XYZ file of C-alpha atoms in Angstrom:
319
model
C -0.010 0.012 0.169
C 1.406 3.343 -0.956
C 1.900 5.860 1.872
C -0.791 8.554 2.050
C 0.269 11.832 0.605
C 0.216 14.986 2.515
C -2.865 16.173 0.587
C -4.537 12.950 1.444
C -3.605 13.186 5.200
C -4.913 16.765 5.156
C -8.206 15.843 3.481
C -8.773 13.189 6.184
C -7.980 15.628 9.078
C -10.254 18.269 7.531
C -13.180 16.067 6.981
C -14.733 16.508 10.458
C -14.272 20.290 10.221
C -15.848 20.419 6.770
C -18.657 18.263 7.984
C -19.332 20.542 10.965
C -19.148 23.572 8.520
C -22.123 22.203 6.743
C -24.106 22.013 9.917
C -26.454 25.021 10.727
C -28.163 25.865 13.770
C -31.551 27.781 13.695
C -32.688 29.935 16.561
C -36.298 28.916 17.350
C -38.845 30.769 19.643
C -42.390 30.230 20.547
C -45.248 32.723 20.719
C -46.822 30.471 23.384
C -45.742 29.862 26.992
C -43.407 27.081 27.383
C -45.620 25.060 29.484
C -48.411 24.894 26.818
C -48.803 21.644 25.067
C -48.136 23.081 21.596
C -44.718 24.002 22.847
C -43.889 20.780 24.733
C -44.871 18.737 21.596
C -42.817 21.002 19.396
C -39.711 20.756 21.694
C -39.993 17.062 21.501
C -40.086 17.204 17.750
C -37.027 19.558 17.781
C -35.073 17.152 20.145
C -35.805 14.160 17.847
C -34.884 16.201 14.679
C -31.668 17.361 16.374
C -30.547 13.812 17.228
C -31.058 12.740 13.569
C -29.852 15.874 11.998
C -26.288 16.007 13.391
C -23.865 17.263 10.943
C -26.644 18.730 8.817
C -29.140 20.907 10.812
C -29.766 21.714 14.334
C -32.490 23.787 16.106
C -31.872 25.687 19.304
C -35.078 26.410 21.258
C -34.560 29.828 22.930
C -37.903 29.936 24.661
C -41.383 31.444 24.815
C -42.826 34.919 25.458
C -40.216 35.579 28.123
C -37.668 35.482 25.284
C -39.817 37.527 22.789
C -43.206 38.962 23.628
C -46.095 36.972 21.884
C -47.157 39.790 19.556
C -43.591 40.637 18.568
C -42.661 37.132 17.357
C -43.786 37.589 13.845
C -41.669 40.770 13.341
C -38.730 38.884 15.047
C -38.993 36.239 12.311
C -39.520 38.889 9.398
C -36.511 40.732 10.392
C -34.183 37.724 11.130
C -33.811 38.393 15.022
C -34.769 34.555 15.167
C -34.748 32.014 12.433
C -38.037 30.236 13.147
C -41.105 30.489 15.312
C -43.894 28.453 16.530
C -46.867 30.769 16.330
C -50.318 31.603 14.874
C -51.339 33.933 12.262
C -53.575 35.778 14.685
C -50.546 37.026 16.369
C -48.852 38.769 13.486
C -51.775 40.307 11.628
C -50.060 43.731 12.249
C -47.582 42.522 9.545
C -50.009 41.023 7.058
C -53.864 40.808 7.395
C -53.887 37.600 5.288
C -52.425 35.664 8.312
C -55.937 35.873 9.935
C -57.582 34.032 7.014
C -55.989 30.709 7.994
C -58.401 30.160 10.734
C -61.126 29.846 8.033
C -59.586 26.849 6.473
C -62.044 23.973 5.987
C -59.603 21.843 4.214
C -56.862 19.916 5.817
C -53.153 20.907 5.588
C -52.671 17.739 3.518
C -55.261 18.870 1.012
C -53.756 22.447 1.085
C -50.533 21.018 -0.146
C -52.423 19.239 -3.021
C -54.840 22.086 -4.055
C -52.413 24.953 -4.249
C -53.406 26.622 -0.933
C -49.869 25.960 0.465
C -48.045 27.538 -2.591
C -50.386 30.551 -2.484
C -49.855 31.002 1.193
C -46.002 30.817 0.697
C -46.257 33.249 -2.190
C -48.077 35.735 0.119
C -45.937 35.178 3.279
C -42.835 35.706 1.373
C -44.004 38.776 -0.473
C -45.582 40.589 2.525
C -43.550 39.444 5.506
C -40.216 37.788 4.387
C -41.372 34.562 5.804
C -41.487 30.983 4.638
C -44.487 28.971 5.867
C -42.931 25.699 6.841
C -45.837 23.554 8.250
C -49.191 23.726 9.959
C -48.845 21.724 13.195
C -52.292 22.375 14.748
C -55.607 21.823 12.938
C -58.916 20.039 13.344
C -59.390 22.234 16.489
C -62.414 24.560 16.800
C -62.355 27.609 18.784
C -65.037 28.178 21.484
C -66.332 31.069 23.552
C -65.656 30.504 27.275
C -67.629 32.519 29.855
C -68.148 33.177 33.551
C -71.701 34.363 32.966
C -74.441 32.277 31.623
C -76.220 33.190 28.323
C -79.079 31.571 26.515
C -78.554 33.029 23.127
C -75.552 34.349 21.003
C -75.805 37.859 22.607
C -72.747 39.171 24.400
C -74.102 42.695 25.227
C -72.467 43.883 28.347
C -69.790 41.287 28.528
C -66.166 42.006 28.406
C -64.445 39.364 26.327
C -60.704 38.803 25.846
C -59.868 38.220 22.139
C -57.285 38.049 19.484
C -57.817 39.127 15.914
C -59.230 35.634 15.378
C -62.620 36.330 16.721
C -62.661 40.093 17.361
C -65.199 40.916 14.602
C -67.329 37.843 15.406
C -67.682 38.665 19.175
C -68.282 42.268 18.403
C -71.103 41.324 16.166
C -72.714 39.748 19.173
C -72.239 42.989 21.215
C -69.200 42.164 23.180
C -66.744 44.716 24.571
C -63.450 43.267 23.636
C -59.840 43.517 24.700
C -56.484 42.012 23.453
C -54.213 40.323 25.960
C -51.427 37.811 25.482
C -52.310 34.304 26.754
C -50.116 34.690 29.939
C -52.245 37.558 31.181
C -55.722 35.968 30.806
C -55.663 34.028 34.228
C -55.188 37.277 36.078
C -57.796 39.067 34.117
C -60.299 36.317 34.852
C -59.272 36.244 38.632
C -59.789 40.072 38.906
C -63.055 40.066 36.849
C -61.430 42.338 34.160
C -62.957 40.036 31.599
C -66.053 37.872 31.670
C -64.793 35.377 29.058
C -62.456 34.698 26.234
C -62.025 32.868 23.055
C -59.807 29.956 22.890
C -59.490 26.500 21.158
C -61.132 23.390 22.648
C -57.921 22.294 24.264
C -55.100 23.826 26.204
C -57.094 25.442 29.001
C -55.366 23.255 31.520
C -51.794 24.075 30.395
C -52.551 27.706 31.499
C -54.834 26.660 34.584
C -57.843 28.676 32.978
C -60.235 25.971 33.954
C -59.825 27.158 37.567
C -61.432 30.490 36.635
C -63.909 29.280 33.821
C -67.602 28.250 34.344
C -69.073 27.781 30.840
C -68.124 26.847 27.350
C -70.460 27.659 24.543
C -71.069 25.073 21.811
C -70.701 24.615 18.941
C -67.132 25.688 18.072
C -66.155 27.715 15.064
C -63.170 28.305 12.901
C -60.306 26.125 12.927
C -57.205 26.866 15.081
C -54.001 27.302 13.187
C -50.592 26.974 14.781
C -47.535 26.705 12.485
C -43.875 26.847 12.033
C -42.728 29.898 10.214
C -39.276 30.919 9.233
C -37.298 33.816 8.080
C -37.077 33.722 4.299
C -33.582 34.801 3.915
C -32.397 32.222 6.400
C -34.396 29.516 4.558
C -32.809 30.523 1.281
C -29.353 30.359 2.908
C -29.621 26.825 3.778
C -27.964 24.174 1.561
C -30.207 21.906 -0.549
C -29.365 19.095 1.949
C -30.405 21.326 4.950
C -33.650 22.504 3.317
C -34.546 18.874 2.259
C -33.946 17.743 5.771
C -35.839 20.534 7.357
C -38.870 20.226 5.018
C -38.943 16.330 5.465
C -39.059 16.703 9.299
C -41.545 19.540 9.183
C -43.923 17.743 6.933
C -43.648 14.565 8.955
C -44.733 16.744 12.048
C -47.693 18.121 10.128
C -48.655 14.632 9.043
C -49.417 13.843 12.662
C -52.321 16.289 12.819
C -54.958 13.688 13.220
C -53.723 13.528 16.662
C -55.614 16.584 17.596
C -59.093 14.943 16.869
C -58.798 12.359 19.692
C -56.994 14.812 21.900
C -59.784 17.429 21.615
C -62.332 14.817 22.621
C -60.369 14.074 25.771
C -59.887 17.677 26.562
C -63.741 18.187 26.340
C -64.254 15.424 28.689
C -61.698 16.828 30.954
C -63.284 20.233 30.993
C -66.613 18.578 32.087
C -64.821 16.754 34.925
C -63.315 20.059 36.074
C -66.822 21.536 36.255
C -66.934 23.557 33.111
C -70.712 23.513 32.007
C -71.704 23.460 28.409
C -74.019 26.178 27.053
C -75.614 24.611 23.905
C -78.028 26.400 21.494
C -80.825 24.704 19.595
C -79.982 23.385 16.171
C -81.188 26.337 14.133
C -79.297 28.719 16.369
C -76.176 26.697 16.354
C -76.119 26.405 12.591
C -76.769 30.251 12.273
C -73.978 30.926 14.819
C -71.429 28.951 12.852
C -72.464 30.398 9.522
C -72.403 33.911 10.819
C -68.701 33.307 12.078
C -67.770 32.189 8.453
C -69.574 34.962 6.764
C -67.982 37.584 9.070
C -64.558 35.956 8.794
C -64.461 35.913 4.945
C -65.982 39.365 4.653
C -63.245 40.845 6.730
C -60.506 38.884 5.143
C -61.479 40.122 1.710
C -61.963 43.611 2.915
C -58.498 43.481 4.472
C -56.906 41.897 1.388
C -58.846 42.565 -1.749
C -56.402 40.809 -3.966
C -55.517 37.732 -1.934
C -58.713 37.347 0.167
C -60.717 35.837 -2.626
C -57.861 33.640 -3.708
C -57.465 32.264 -0.215
C -61.145 31.676 0.110
C -61.226 29.703 -3.201
C -58.565 27.227 -1.797
C -59.409 27.162 1.975
C -63.144 27.149 2.017
C -65.590 24.308 1.087
């Protein structure tokens, strides 16, 4: 066997360094508190992806709202202060009103990838907010109105309700006085009587202990909770083909687990009942009108806020 040349020896010595040079680490934050299940589930996904992505791509979870306040996360992604975030469109409508339309999706994330919705979303997100929409990781999850005062019809006159842009217009159409707060402030607002209720998905009350201060849940639910992984577009473009491929595969595999939320939501509804939260249910005709009104108001506002993209989003997201 011929002795190795100096160049060959140097190549062997440099191989680990070159491999490490190909590894990129993404800074990730969450708009939700770290004790919330969305975040715990995502951190588990990150840990698994990091183990399998050594030498290619790593993700460093920095934290939740204590790192970057909830409603500033979108801008942090847009400007590259962080590389990626777990958040919902409702938290960055200040950057682009189209983000609020994702709550109106009646087709699954899988179908959105097939029917052109995903491509349209990315076109808009990239153009308007310098973001890459990586994956939707929460769906099949209705929002509900939670109250501490009983109602017998969809009338919120005289009630103070905590909102995000998701349900602002819908709740106001029922006469509510509304106020916006980050999730971390809701418990105290309920405790002090600053609010009489709030909008929130069917699940995740227990992560924040809101069940302790909640008496009623109004059925039926409406809209479809959207929580996603978004990424700074410049950072995404800077990844090598291998890094992008790895990240896309892992993100889409995470998204493909979304059927999980169907059974989880059933468990959470049962858990709420066991915690003493009573259901306020309207009759069939009122319930149907309640849901239809939510859609009508949702799409009317989406199209008003974005005359160009609103109708396009409706075409691919609504049934």
